[in-house]
């Protein structure tokens, strides 16, 4: 029996996709930068089906690429050559205590409508990303400053190993110190150690009062000081602290329809501050006092508080629309860096000096978490531009002990750049763990770790 | 050159302890339940010294037990036979951005006095525990409900592997998705995979307003409902939700000098609710409204708000004094369980039925995190009592998908009980990882994992 017949036996006709158009979509990443040539997409509906597929693939040394919403930015979720791919499907999440258990065969919901709790994660890609992919890539997003990373909020998970073994780590407990906490190996390993099939996640209570301010600062130092002040003065209600520079703002205003500048004149920097709390009057009082003081001290030169849900949504649209605007503007070189906040904008300025008029250097991101999205927009991709950006951007980040991937992961794009952020000893141990858990290297090959290290170990 | 001469060459005379009294202390655990016969304690002062010691021990297959403050409750930090032991020493922590970097050779400080930030961790053992031990055991404590587990707040660490390799994972970044997040292997593995030598930890801003209420409830269902209400009504300012039952209260009042009941009559349950926020007037208003409503609805039958720092300290002393009171009361069987909150007290009641008048069943713990400290106090240890408790307590916990060690770890006491909370596949993978990283099993042997599984793999 050939491979395809075997897969049809397990999944039925429905679960084995050979339609060219669908394959083409699944073979191409969100950025349209990476393209594989997989001839087959599998759509399992249960953990048992995933297990059977992997066991078979492992025995035949067939490579597999797990794919969720295919919203990744580093080529992690598409085949590179002719690996198999699959996508995750729909299933109803089950609510339990203070946490939700999501199946990867589950819905995309960000909020448990059945209860009064929320997902501790909010991403620009929220309309299409999937929970299995979120966990596998340790997705960060807009509310990490408040709710922390998924390493803190994922309570348990179920993963299928390359040999088909189902690892049930699906505790829904807040605390559990019985042995090594293996789930963390699967959070952020981009599907290269196992396929995450179920997730139990801590869901914070949904609080009634949410406020959003859209502010202008004239220099980066003011943005930074504003962050320190916000952490102190807004303390427990601060739920997002995002920034974009004037280049990002100009792009958004130019390329996105129906968006308008909430402020009457242009400024060098824009900051979005969101608060979330349990009592509207208290939160308003804190936020207004904070804004008054920030205006008085000159940290903030202009600003507006969202008055209703439409304004809230349009303020967020400005910040969340930057990636889309960049895509519309032409070629874009994307970097996702963690840097000490005081160093962050130095890199942007150095990059502008290096590139001159050849490209538009755009900066935005999760300032509250020290996460810069550095984007270089140009009419088209050229070797000359790339050579001015790389390896400079990685070397600069490494020199300041930053991370060359704050939240996007390494995927295919940065697998061989890992040494800029990790020591040789750490990379060596990662390779040994990969070899232990996936000895035939069938799971998302060519991603995360450099092939050179994997073949050595 | 014999082993001791070699260690003296590396550490100097000062770092090699053979004094019987000191060895006796280090060989005995806090509970005085476990006793090793190690003849040697090493006190390295730098990572390099730790590395040299481990490299040597690994080459000679000498077993090593890492020991910090020796405050563990499961026999994890003392030698079982004649393994080497060592303790951590003093060094000044280095402050950086929003996080502190602590060396295990560092001080015990819970608060960075140099700055306006706090440790995201507070334990009963805070006077003597050490940061290396806290991280190695994934210590939980009183504020986990607010700041989450160390898997969320530890940003980076440095660990020395059995073969002396120093793994530098000491990023101080909030976000870093470059490869597998290896630090989690060392958080909670109780020194069996490596020795944690430095820790970089996220320190939340120190907020100015802290309030504490000491409340009485008449039944367990009310405690539970009160928790749900507190999560909703106090939302973002809730920083601790602890409980003790009347048996715990009686013990504390009987055995601890100078403590008095803050309430005028006895009640079945007591709850401590702490809030931490940035504005005193707002927090007081929320807390008072919450208390009024809880009294009106009958959830709370009596209660008092701490009026000054002395009252705060004496309320906390009641809760934190339970372990000490238990030690003074005689023999004590200690269990540290995670259970679904609605099931938690059922176990306590079943245990009382089983034991009758033979023992005093005492319950307290971190109700906000679903963590019950179930303690059985008796005049002395007897097989008859033990056989009524075990394996019943583990079986019951396992049946309800709880954890047999919420925060204390497995140590020696529960290494062979791991299957009650973890699947065979998970335990197998843990053993494989142990074998990969510490093939000669020199690091804290006989702890965490059952010997039977380690010798199989």
JSON list of C-alpha atoms in Angstrom, two decimals, chain A residues 197-370:
[
{"chain": "A", "resi": 197, "resn": "UNK", "atom": "CA", "xyz": [-2.69, 18.73, 20.19]},
{"chain": "A", "resi": 198, "resn": "UNK", "atom": "CA", "xyz": [-4.34, 20.11, 23.33]},
{"chain": "A", "resi": 199, "resn": "UNK", "atom": "CA", "xyz": [-3.66, 23.07, 25.57]},
{"chain": "A", "resi": 200, "resn": "UNK", "atom": "CA", "xyz": [-4.87, 23.95, 29.04]},
{"chain": "A", "resi": 201, "resn": "UNK", "atom": "CA", "xyz": [-4.41, 27.63, 29.66]},
{"chain": "A", "resi": 202, "resn": "UNK", "atom": "CA", "xyz": [-4.93, 29.94, 32.60]},
{"chain": "A", "resi": 203, "resn": "UNK", "atom": "CA", "xyz": [-7.59, 32.48, 31.75]},
{"chain": "A", "resi": 204, "resn": "UNK", "atom": "CA", "xyz": [-7.59, 35.69, 33.77]},
{"chain": "A", "resi": 205, "resn": "UNK", "atom": "CA", "xyz": [-10.98, 37.08, 34.84]},
{"chain": "A", "resi": 206, "resn": "UNK", "atom": "CA", "xyz": [-12.54, 39.40, 32.32]},
{"chain": "A", "resi": 207, "resn": "UNK", "atom": "CA", "xyz": [-12.43, 42.82, 33.94]},
{"chain": "A", "resi": 208, "resn": "UNK", "atom": "CA", "xyz": [-15.07, 45.37, 33.14]},
{"chain": "A", "resi": 209, "resn": "UNK", "atom": "CA", "xyz": [-13.06, 48.53, 32.64]},
{"chain": "A", "resi": 210, "resn": "UNK", "atom": "CA", "xyz": [-10.79, 48.93, 29.62]},
{"chain": "A", "resi": 211, "resn": "UNK", "atom": "CA", "xyz": [-9.34, 52.31, 28.62]},
{"chain": "A", "resi": 212, "resn": "UNK", "atom": "CA", "xyz": [-7.06, 53.29, 25.79]},
{"chain": "A", "resi": 213, "resn": "UNK", "atom": "CA", "xyz": [-4.97, 56.42, 25.32]},
{"chain": "A", "resi": 214, "resn": "UNK", "atom": "CA", "xyz": [-3.27, 57.45, 22.09]},
{"chain": "A", "resi": 215, "resn": "UNK", "atom": "CA", "xyz": [-0.37, 59.74, 22.90]},
{"chain": "A", "resi": 216, "resn": "UNK", "atom": "CA", "xyz": [2.38, 61.64, 21.14]},
{"chain": "A", "resi": 217, "resn": "UNK", "atom": "CA", "xyz": [5.98, 62.04, 22.31]},
{"chain": "A", "resi": 218, "resn": "UNK", "atom": "CA", "xyz": [8.63, 64.10, 20.63]},
{"chain": "A", "resi": 219, "resn": "UNK", "atom": "CA", "xyz": [11.64, 61.91, 21.32]},
{"chain": "A", "resi": 220, "resn": "UNK", "atom": "CA", "xyz": [12.40, 58.33, 22.15]},
{"chain": "A", "resi": 221, "resn": "UNK", "atom": "CA", "xyz": [13.74, 59.16, 25.62]},
{"chain": "A", "resi": 222, "resn": "UNK", "atom": "CA", "xyz": [10.29, 60.50, 26.50]},
{"chain": "A", "resi": 223, "resn": "UNK", "atom": "CA", "xyz": [8.64, 57.24, 25.37]},
{"chain": "A", "resi": 224, "resn": "UNK", "atom": "CA", "xyz": [10.99, 55.36, 27.66]},
{"chain": "A", "resi": 225, "resn": "UNK", "atom": "CA", "xyz": [10.41, 57.63, 30.64]},
{"chain": "A", "resi": 226, "resn": "UNK", "atom": "CA", "xyz": [6.69, 57.40, 30.02]},
{"chain": "A", "resi": 227, "resn": "UNK", "atom": "CA", "xyz": [6.95, 53.62, 30.27]},
{"chain": "A", "resi": 228, "resn": "UNK", "atom": "CA", "xyz": [8.69, 53.81, 33.64]},
{"chain": "A", "resi": 229, "resn": "UNK", "atom": "CA", "xyz": [6.08, 56.25, 34.89]},
{"chain": "A", "resi": 230, "resn": "UNK", "atom": "CA", "xyz": [3.25, 54.07, 33.59]},
{"chain": "A", "resi": 231, "resn": "UNK", "atom": "CA", "xyz": [4.63, 51.02, 35.38]},
{"chain": "A", "resi": 232, "resn": "UNK", "atom": "CA", "xyz": [4.68, 52.97, 38.62]},
{"chain": "A", "resi": 233, "resn": "UNK", "atom": "CA", "xyz": [1.58, 55.11, 38.36]},
{"chain": "A", "resi": 234, "resn": "UNK", "atom": "CA", "xyz": [-0.72, 52.71, 36.53]},
{"chain": "A", "resi": 235, "resn": "UNK", "atom": "CA", "xyz": [0.88, 49.68, 38.16]},
{"chain": "A", "resi": 236, "resn": "UNK", "atom": "CA", "xyz": [-1.64, 46.90, 38.34]},
{"chain": "A", "resi": 237, "resn": "UNK", "atom": "CA", "xyz": [-4.00, 48.19, 35.64]},
{"chain": "A", "resi": 238, "resn": "UNK", "atom": "CA", "xyz": [-1.48, 48.65, 32.82]},
{"chain": "A", "resi": 239, "resn": "UNK", "atom": "CA", "xyz": [-2.35, 46.11, 30.13]},
{"chain": "A", "resi": 240, "resn": "UNK", "atom": "CA", "xyz": [-0.53, 47.32, 27.01]},
{"chain": "A", "resi": 241, "resn": "UNK", "atom": "CA", "xyz": [2.24, 49.79, 26.20]},
{"chain": "A", "resi": 242, "resn": "UNK", "atom": "CA", "xyz": [2.86, 49.92, 22.46]},
{"chain": "A", "resi": 243, "resn": "UNK", "atom": "CA", "xyz": [4.71, 52.39, 20.29]},
{"chain": "A", "resi": 244, "resn": "UNK", "atom": "CA", "xyz": [5.19, 53.39, 16.68]},
{"chain": "A", "resi": 245, "resn": "UNK", "atom": "CA", "xyz": [7.41, 56.04, 15.16]},
{"chain": "A", "resi": 246, "resn": "UNK", "atom": "CA", "xyz": [6.41, 58.70, 12.65]},
{"chain": "A", "resi": 247, "resn": "UNK", "atom": "CA", "xyz": [7.54, 56.59, 9.70]},
{"chain": "A", "resi": 248, "resn": "UNK", "atom": "CA", "xyz": [5.19, 53.81, 10.79]},
{"chain": "A", "resi": 249, "resn": "UNK", "atom": "CA", "xyz": [2.37, 56.33, 11.26]},
{"chain": "A", "resi": 250, "resn": "UNK", "atom": "CA", "xyz": [2.90, 57.81, 7.81]},
{"chain": "A", "resi": 251, "resn": "UNK", "atom": "CA", "xyz": [2.78, 54.37, 6.22]},
{"chain": "A", "resi": 252, "resn": "UNK", "atom": "CA", "xyz": [-0.45, 53.47, 7.97]},
{"chain": "A", "resi": 253, "resn": "UNK", "atom": "CA", "xyz": [-2.13, 56.74, 7.01]},
{"chain": "A", "resi": 254, "resn": "UNK", "atom": "CA", "xyz": [-1.01, 56.33, 3.40]},
{"chain": "A", "resi": 255, "resn": "UNK", "atom": "CA", "xyz": [-1.83, 52.69, 2.79]},
{"chain": "A", "resi": 256, "resn": "UNK", "atom": "CA", "xyz": [-4.79, 51.79, 4.99]},
{"chain": "A", "resi": 257, "resn": "UNK", "atom": "CA", "xyz": [-8.20, 52.98, 3.90]},
{"chain": "A", "resi": 258, "resn": "UNK", "atom": "CA", "xyz": [-10.45, 54.81, 6.28]},
{"chain": "A", "resi": 259, "resn": "UNK", "atom": "CA", "xyz": [-7.86, 55.40, 8.98]},
{"chain": "A", "resi": 260, "resn": "UNK", "atom": "CA", "xyz": [-7.26, 58.88, 10.20]},
{"chain": "A", "resi": 261, "resn": "UNK", "atom": "CA", "xyz": [-4.81, 60.46, 12.60]},
{"chain": "A", "resi": 262, "resn": "UNK", "atom": "CA", "xyz": [-6.53, 60.97, 15.98]},
{"chain": "A", "resi": 263, "resn": "UNK", "atom": "CA", "xyz": [-4.24, 63.94, 16.63]},
{"chain": "A", "resi": 264, "resn": "UNK", "atom": "CA", "xyz": [-4.27, 67.26, 14.81]},
{"chain": "A", "resi": 265, "resn": "UNK", "atom": "CA", "xyz": [-0.59, 67.37, 13.85]},
{"chain": "A", "resi": 266, "resn": "UNK", "atom": "CA", "xyz": [2.25, 64.93, 13.23]},
{"chain": "A", "resi": 267, "resn": "UNK", "atom": "CA", "xyz": [4.67, 63.89, 15.97]},
{"chain": "A", "resi": 268, "resn": "UNK", "atom": "CA", "xyz": [7.87, 61.88, 16.12]},
{"chain": "A", "resi": 269, "resn": "UNK", "atom": "CA", "xyz": [6.52, 59.05, 18.27]},
{"chain": "A", "resi": 270, "resn": "UNK", "atom": "CA", "xyz": [3.15, 57.61, 19.20]},
{"chain": "A", "resi": 271, "resn": "UNK", "atom": "CA", "xyz": [2.37, 55.53, 22.26]},
{"chain": "A", "resi": 272, "resn": "UNK", "atom": "CA", "xyz": [-0.74, 53.48, 23.00]},
{"chain": "A", "resi": 273, "resn": "UNK", "atom": "CA", "xyz": [-1.42, 52.88, 26.66]},
{"chain": "A", "resi": 274, "resn": "UNK", "atom": "CA", "xyz": [-4.20, 50.50, 27.62]},
{"chain": "A", "resi": 275, "resn": "UNK", "atom": "CA", "xyz": [-5.47, 49.91, 31.14]},
{"chain": "A", "resi": 276, "resn": "UNK", "atom": "CA", "xyz": [-7.67, 47.05, 32.27]},
{"chain": "A", "resi": 277, "resn": "UNK", "atom": "CA", "xyz": [-9.22, 47.00, 35.71]},
{"chain": "A", "resi": 278, "resn": "UNK", "atom": "CA", "xyz": [-12.24, 46.09, 37.74]},
{"chain": "A", "resi": 279, "resn": "UNK", "atom": "CA", "xyz": [-13.62, 49.56, 38.47]},
{"chain": "A", "resi": 280, "resn": "UNK", "atom": "CA", "xyz": [-14.16, 52.16, 35.77]},
{"chain": "A", "resi": 281, "resn": "UNK", "atom": "CA", "xyz": [-14.11, 55.22, 38.05]},
{"chain": "A", "resi": 282, "resn": "UNK", "atom": "CA", "xyz": [-10.81, 54.21, 39.67]},
{"chain": "A", "resi": 283, "resn": "UNK", "atom": "CA", "xyz": [-9.13, 53.41, 36.39]},
{"chain": "A", "resi": 284, "resn": "UNK", "atom": "CA", "xyz": [-10.26, 56.65, 34.76]},
{"chain": "A", "resi": 285, "resn": "UNK", "atom": "CA", "xyz": [-9.01, 58.62, 37.73]},
{"chain": "A", "resi": 286, "resn": "UNK", "atom": "CA", "xyz": [-5.61, 56.93, 37.64]},
{"chain": "A", "resi": 287, "resn": "UNK", "atom": "CA", "xyz": [-5.27, 57.26, 33.89]},
{"chain": "A", "resi": 288, "resn": "UNK", "atom": "CA", "xyz": [-6.37, 60.90, 33.77]},
{"chain": "A", "resi": 289, "resn": "UNK", "atom": "CA", "xyz": [-4.02, 61.85, 36.61]},
{"chain": "A", "resi": 290, "resn": "UNK", "atom": "CA", "xyz": [-1.21, 60.04, 34.83]},
{"chain": "A", "resi": 291, "resn": "UNK", "atom": "CA", "xyz": [-1.94, 61.80, 31.54]},
{"chain": "A", "resi": 292, "resn": "UNK", "atom": "CA", "xyz": [-2.18, 65.24, 33.14]},
{"chain": "A", "resi": 293, "resn": "UNK", "atom": "CA", "xyz": [1.11, 64.75, 34.88]},
{"chain": "A", "resi": 294, "resn": "UNK", "atom": "CA", "xyz": [2.75, 63.44, 31.71]},
{"chain": "A", "resi": 295, "resn": "UNK", "atom": "CA", "xyz": [1.54, 66.47, 29.77]},
{"chain": "A", "resi": 296, "resn": "UNK", "atom": "CA", "xyz": [2.69, 68.83, 32.53]},
{"chain": "A", "resi": 297, "resn": "UNK", "atom": "CA", "xyz": [6.14, 67.30, 32.63]},
{"chain": "A", "resi": 298, "resn": "UNK", "atom": "CA", "xyz": [6.36, 67.49, 28.85]},
{"chain": "A", "resi": 299, "resn": "UNK", "atom": "CA", "xyz": [6.80, 63.75, 28.32]},
{"chain": "A", "resi": 300, "resn": "UNK", "atom": "CA", "xyz": [3.59, 63.75, 26.30]},
{"chain": "A", "resi": 301, "resn": "UNK", "atom": "CA", "xyz": [2.91, 66.60, 23.86]},
{"chain": "A", "resi": 302, "resn": "UNK", "atom": "CA", "xyz": [-0.52, 65.61, 22.67]},
{"chain": "A", "resi": 303, "resn": "UNK", "atom": "CA", "xyz": [-2.96, 62.81, 23.27]},
{"chain": "A", "resi": 304, "resn": "UNK", "atom": "CA", "xyz": [-6.51, 61.58, 23.32]},
{"chain": "A", "resi": 305, "resn": "UNK", "atom": "CA", "xyz": [-8.47, 59.05, 25.35]},
{"chain": "A", "resi": 306, "resn": "UNK", "atom": "CA", "xyz": [-10.73, 56.73, 23.38]},
{"chain": "A", "resi": 307, "resn": "UNK", "atom": "CA", "xyz": [-14.32, 57.73, 24.12]},
{"chain": "A", "resi": 308, "resn": "UNK", "atom": "CA", "xyz": [-16.10, 54.68, 22.80]},
{"chain": "A", "resi": 309, "resn": "UNK", "atom": "CA", "xyz": [-15.55, 51.28, 21.30]},
{"chain": "A", "resi": 310, "resn": "UNK", "atom": "CA", "xyz": [-15.22, 52.68, 17.77]},
{"chain": "A", "resi": 311, "resn": "UNK", "atom": "CA", "xyz": [-12.41, 54.99, 18.79]},
{"chain": "A", "resi": 312, "resn": "UNK", "atom": "CA", "xyz": [-10.75, 52.18, 20.71]},
{"chain": "A", "resi": 313, "resn": "UNK", "atom": "CA", "xyz": [-10.91, 49.99, 17.68]},
{"chain": "A", "resi": 314, "resn": "UNK", "atom": "CA", "xyz": [-9.57, 52.68, 15.35]},
{"chain": "A", "resi": 315, "resn": "UNK", "atom": "CA", "xyz": [-6.66, 53.50, 17.67]},
{"chain": "A", "resi": 316, "resn": "UNK", "atom": "CA", "xyz": [-5.75, 49.83, 17.79]},
{"chain": "A", "resi": 317, "resn": "UNK", "atom": "CA", "xyz": [-6.14, 49.59, 14.04]},
{"chain": "A", "resi": 318, "resn": "UNK", "atom": "CA", "xyz": [-3.35, 52.15, 13.62]},
{"chain": "A", "resi": 319, "resn": "UNK", "atom": "CA", "xyz": [-0.93, 50.10, 15.68]},
{"chain": "A", "resi": 320, "resn": "UNK", "atom": "CA", "xyz": [-2.06, 46.71, 14.40]},
{"chain": "A", "resi": 321, "resn": "UNK", "atom": "CA", "xyz": [-2.24, 47.95, 10.81]},
{"chain": "A", "resi": 322, "resn": "UNK", "atom": "CA", "xyz": [1.50, 48.63, 10.50]},
{"chain": "A", "resi": 323, "resn": "UNK", "atom": "CA", "xyz": [2.40, 45.15, 9.15]},
{"chain": "A", "resi": 324, "resn": "UNK", "atom": "CA", "xyz": [-0.36, 45.37, 6.54]},
{"chain": "A", "resi": 325, "resn": "UNK", "atom": "CA", "xyz": [0.69, 48.88, 5.52]},
{"chain": "A", "resi": 326, "resn": "UNK", "atom": "CA", "xyz": [4.28, 47.67, 5.17]},
{"chain": "A", "resi": 327, "resn": "UNK", "atom": "CA", "xyz": [3.21, 44.81, 2.93]},
{"chain": "A", "resi": 328, "resn": "UNK", "atom": "CA", "xyz": [1.34, 47.27, 0.71]},
{"chain": "A", "resi": 329, "resn": "UNK", "atom": "CA", "xyz": [4.31, 49.63, 0.55]},
{"chain": "A", "resi": 330, "resn": "UNK", "atom": "CA", "xyz": [6.54, 47.17, -1.29]},
{"chain": "A", "resi": 331, "resn": "UNK", "atom": "CA", "xyz": [9.38, 44.91, -0.22]},
{"chain": "A", "resi": 332, "resn": "UNK", "atom": "CA", "xyz": [9.91, 44.63, 3.51]},
{"chain": "A", "resi": 333, "resn": "UNK", "atom": "CA", "xyz": [12.77, 43.27, 5.60]},
{"chain": "A", "resi": 334, "resn": "UNK", "atom": "CA", "xyz": [11.33, 42.33, 8.98]},
{"chain": "A", "resi": 335, "resn": "UNK", "atom": "CA", "xyz": [13.25, 42.03, 12.24]},
{"chain": "A", "resi": 336, "resn": "UNK", "atom": "CA", "xyz": [11.78, 41.19, 15.60]},
{"chain": "A", "resi": 337, "resn": "UNK", "atom": "CA", "xyz": [14.25, 42.09, 18.32]},
{"chain": "A", "resi": 338, "resn": "UNK", "atom": "CA", "xyz": [14.43, 42.17, 22.08]},
{"chain": "A", "resi": 339, "resn": "UNK", "atom": "CA", "xyz": [16.77, 44.87, 23.29]},
{"chain": "A", "resi": 340, "resn": "UNK", "atom": "CA", "xyz": [17.37, 46.78, 26.49]},
{"chain": "A", "resi": 341, "resn": "UNK", "atom": "CA", "xyz": [14.77, 49.57, 26.10]},
{"chain": "A", "resi": 342, "resn": "UNK", "atom": "CA", "xyz": [17.37, 52.32, 26.40]},
{"chain": "A", "resi": 343, "resn": "UNK", "atom": "CA", "xyz": [19.29, 50.92, 23.41]},
{"chain": "A", "resi": 344, "resn": "UNK", "atom": "CA", "xyz": [16.35, 50.08, 21.23]},
{"chain": "A", "resi": 345, "resn": "UNK", "atom": "CA", "xyz": [16.02, 53.23, 19.17]},
{"chain": "A", "resi": 346, "resn": "UNK", "atom": "CA", "xyz": [19.77, 53.70, 18.74]},
{"chain": "A", "resi": 347, "resn": "UNK", "atom": "CA", "xyz": [19.66, 50.74, 16.40]},
{"chain": "A", "resi": 348, "resn": "UNK", "atom": "CA", "xyz": [16.86, 52.31, 14.37]},
{"chain": "A", "resi": 349, "resn": "UNK", "atom": "CA", "xyz": [18.86, 55.50, 13.97]},
{"chain": "A", "resi": 350, "resn": "UNK", "atom": "CA", "xyz": [22.05, 53.68, 13.04]},
{"chain": "A", "resi": 351, "resn": "UNK", "atom": "CA", "xyz": [20.10, 51.73, 10.46]},
{"chain": "A", "resi": 352, "resn": "UNK", "atom": "CA", "xyz": [18.77, 54.94, 8.94]},
{"chain": "A", "resi": 353, "resn": "UNK", "atom": "CA", "xyz": [22.31, 56.29, 8.66]},
{"chain": "A", "resi": 354, "resn": "UNK", "atom": "CA", "xyz": [23.46, 53.08, 6.97]},
{"chain": "A", "resi": 355, "resn": "UNK", "atom": "CA", "xyz": [20.64, 52.95, 4.46]},
{"chain": "A", "resi": 356, "resn": "UNK", "atom": "CA", "xyz": [20.22, 56.63, 3.65]},
{"chain": "A", "resi": 357, "resn": "UNK", "atom": "CA", "xyz": [17.58, 57.20, 1.02]},
{"chain": "A", "resi": 358, "resn": "UNK", "atom": "CA", "xyz": [17.65, 53.62, -0.25]},
{"chain": "A", "resi": 359, "resn": "UNK", "atom": "CA", "xyz": [14.98, 52.48, 2.16]},
{"chain": "A", "resi": 360, "resn": "UNK", "atom": "CA", "xyz": [12.44, 53.58, 4.74]},
{"chain": "A", "resi": 361, "resn": "UNK", "atom": "CA", "xyz": [13.32, 52.40, 8.25]},
{"chain": "A", "resi": 362, "resn": "UNK", "atom": "CA", "xyz": [10.17, 51.87, 10.28]},
{"chain": "A", "resi": 363, "resn": "UNK", "atom": "CA", "xyz": [10.00, 51.11, 13.99]},
{"chain": "A", "resi": 364, "resn": "UNK", "atom": "CA", "xyz": [7.11, 49.96, 16.15]},
{"chain": "A", "resi": 365, "resn": "UNK", "atom": "CA", "xyz": [6.40, 47.30, 18.69]},
{"chain": "A", "resi": 366, "resn": "UNK", "atom": "CA", "xyz": [5.88, 46.22, 22.25]},
{"chain": "A", "resi": 367, "resn": "UNK", "atom": "CA", "xyz": [7.95, 48.85, 24.02]},
{"chain": "A", "resi": 368, "resn": "UNK", "atom": "CA", "xyz": [6.64, 47.71, 27.39]},
{"chain": "A", "resi": 369, "resn": "UNK", "atom": "CA", "xyz": [8.34, 44.36, 26.86]},
{"chain": "A", "resi": 370, "resn": "UNK", "atom": "CA", "xyz": [11.50, 45.67, 25.20]}
]
